[in-house]
Short mmCIF file of C-alpha atoms in Angstrom, two decimals:
data_model
loop_
_atom_site.label_atom_id
_atom_site.label_comp_id
_atom_site.label_asym_id
_atom_site.label_seq_id
_atom_site.Cartn_x
_atom_site.Cartn_y
_atom_site.Cartn_z
CA MET A 1 -23.27 -6.01 -48.02
CA ASP A 2 -24.45 -3.56 -45.10
CA LYS A 3 -21.49 -4.10 -42.65
CA ALA A 4 -19.33 -2.74 -45.83
CA ILE A 5 -21.39 -0.07 -46.50
CA VAL A 6 -20.00 1.57 -42.78
CA SER A 7 -16.79 -0.28 -43.08
CA PRO A 8 -13.63 2.01 -43.61
CA ILE A 9 -12.79 -0.02 -46.44
CA GLU A 10 -13.29 1.43 -49.95
CA LEU A 11 -15.62 -0.74 -52.07
CA TYR A 12 -15.74 -0.37 -56.09
CA ALA A 13 -17.04 -2.68 -59.03
CA GLY A 14 -15.23 -2.57 -62.60
CA VAL A 15 -17.54 -1.75 -65.50
CA THR A 16 -17.10 -0.60 -68.93
CA LEU A 17 -19.12 2.15 -70.03
CA ALA A 18 -21.77 2.21 -73.00
CA ASN A 19 -17.92 3.74 -74.95
CA GLY A 20 -16.12 0.92 -74.37
CA ASP A 21 -13.76 2.76 -72.21
CA GLY A 22 -13.24 1.23 -68.43
CA ALA A 23 -14.31 2.72 -64.96
CA TRP A 24 -14.74 2.29 -61.31
CA ILE A 25 -17.64 2.78 -59.29
CA ASP A 26 -17.51 3.20 -56.14
CA ALA A 27 -20.13 0.24 -54.37
CA LYS A 28 -20.86 1.65 -51.42
CA THR A 29 -22.12 5.06 -52.90
CA ALA A 30 -23.50 3.78 -56.35
CA ARG A 31 -27.40 4.12 -56.68
CA PRO A 32 -29.80 2.61 -57.37
CA SER A 33 -27.91 -0.42 -55.15
CA SER A 34 -24.14 -1.36 -54.02
CA TRP A 35 -26.16 -4.67 -55.51
CA ALA A 36 -26.31 -2.85 -59.49
CA ALA A 37 -22.72 -1.92 -58.94
CA PHE A 38 -21.64 -5.48 -58.41
CA TYR A 39 -24.44 -6.96 -61.10
CA ALA A 40 -23.22 -4.68 -64.11
CA SER A 41 -19.31 -5.39 -62.75
CA SER A 42 -19.87 -8.74 -64.41
CA ALA A 43 -22.95 -8.61 -66.65
CA ASN A 44 -21.34 -9.85 -70.45
CA PRO A 45 -22.97 -9.12 -72.69
CA LEU A 46 -23.42 -12.46 -74.54
CA ALA A 47 -25.80 -12.96 -71.63
CA TYR A 48 -27.65 -9.82 -70.68
CA ARG A 49 -29.32 -8.04 -73.91
CA GLU A 50 -29.07 -4.57 -72.19
CA PRO A 51 -26.48 -3.14 -70.22
CA LEU A 52 -26.86 -2.39 -66.24
CA GLU A 53 -27.95 1.39 -64.97
CA VAL A 54 -25.99 2.10 -62.33
CA ASN A 55 -25.84 5.91 -61.15
CA ASN A 56 -27.55 6.58 -64.08
CA VAL A 57 -25.05 5.55 -67.01
CA ARG A 58 -25.68 2.45 -68.65
CA CYS A 59 -22.35 -0.33 -67.57
CA TRP A 60 -21.22 -4.08 -68.68
CA ASP A 61 -19.11 -6.37 -68.09
CA GLY A 62 -15.94 -4.37 -66.48
CA GLY A 63 -13.85 -7.08 -67.76
CA ILE A 64 -14.57 -5.62 -71.35
CA GLY A 65 -12.98 -2.20 -70.87
CA ILE A 66 -10.33 -2.69 -68.00
CA LYS A 67 -8.22 -5.87 -69.14
CA TRP A 68 -6.46 -6.09 -66.03
CA PRO A 69 -8.35 -4.38 -63.40
CA ILE A 70 -6.43 -6.06 -60.76
CA TRP A 71 -2.76 -4.47 -62.25
CA ASP A 72 -5.03 -1.33 -62.35
CA ILE A 73 -5.46 -1.32 -58.85
CA CYS A 74 -2.75 -2.32 -57.74
CA GLN A 75 -0.31 0.28 -59.68
CA ASN A 76 -2.61 3.33 -60.11
CA ALA A 77 -4.72 3.07 -56.56
CA ARG A 78 -3.58 6.10 -53.61
CA PRO A 79 -3.70 4.38 -51.01
CA ARG A 80 -2.55 1.43 -52.57
CA PRO A 81 -4.49 -1.62 -51.41
CA THR A 82 -3.20 -3.93 -48.54
CA ASP A 83 -5.98 -6.12 -50.11
CA LEU A 84 -7.97 -7.25 -53.01
CA LEU A 85 -11.18 -9.81 -52.92
CA VAL A 86 -11.60 -11.64 -56.33
CA LEU A 87 -14.67 -13.03 -57.11
CA PRO A 88 -15.56 -15.35 -60.00
CA ASN A 89 -18.11 -14.89 -61.51
CA VAL A 90 -18.84 -18.15 -62.92
CA PRO A 91 -20.01 -20.53 -60.01
CA SER A 92 -17.07 -23.59 -59.66
CA VAL A 93 -18.20 -26.94 -60.91
CA PRO A 94 -16.86 -30.31 -59.24
CA ARG A 95 -14.86 -32.55 -60.56
#
């Protein structure tokens, strides 16, 4: 994570706020940590009793408030991204 923080790339985590709105958190400046932003972005309410706090705001999984986050990023981000890194929040299961 240290190398990502000092790199020139922009790094965001999609979260759902307590009011149900989706929001993007700048993971490089997130408090208490960048990891907190990523944990909150995958904090499914079925698995987490309470939302996680990032930047003094309570947050849940971004997939609730941001239905199609990749579409939103590709259409609305300025400048438009050249690359997207998508990480599954479910571990792979060998078949």
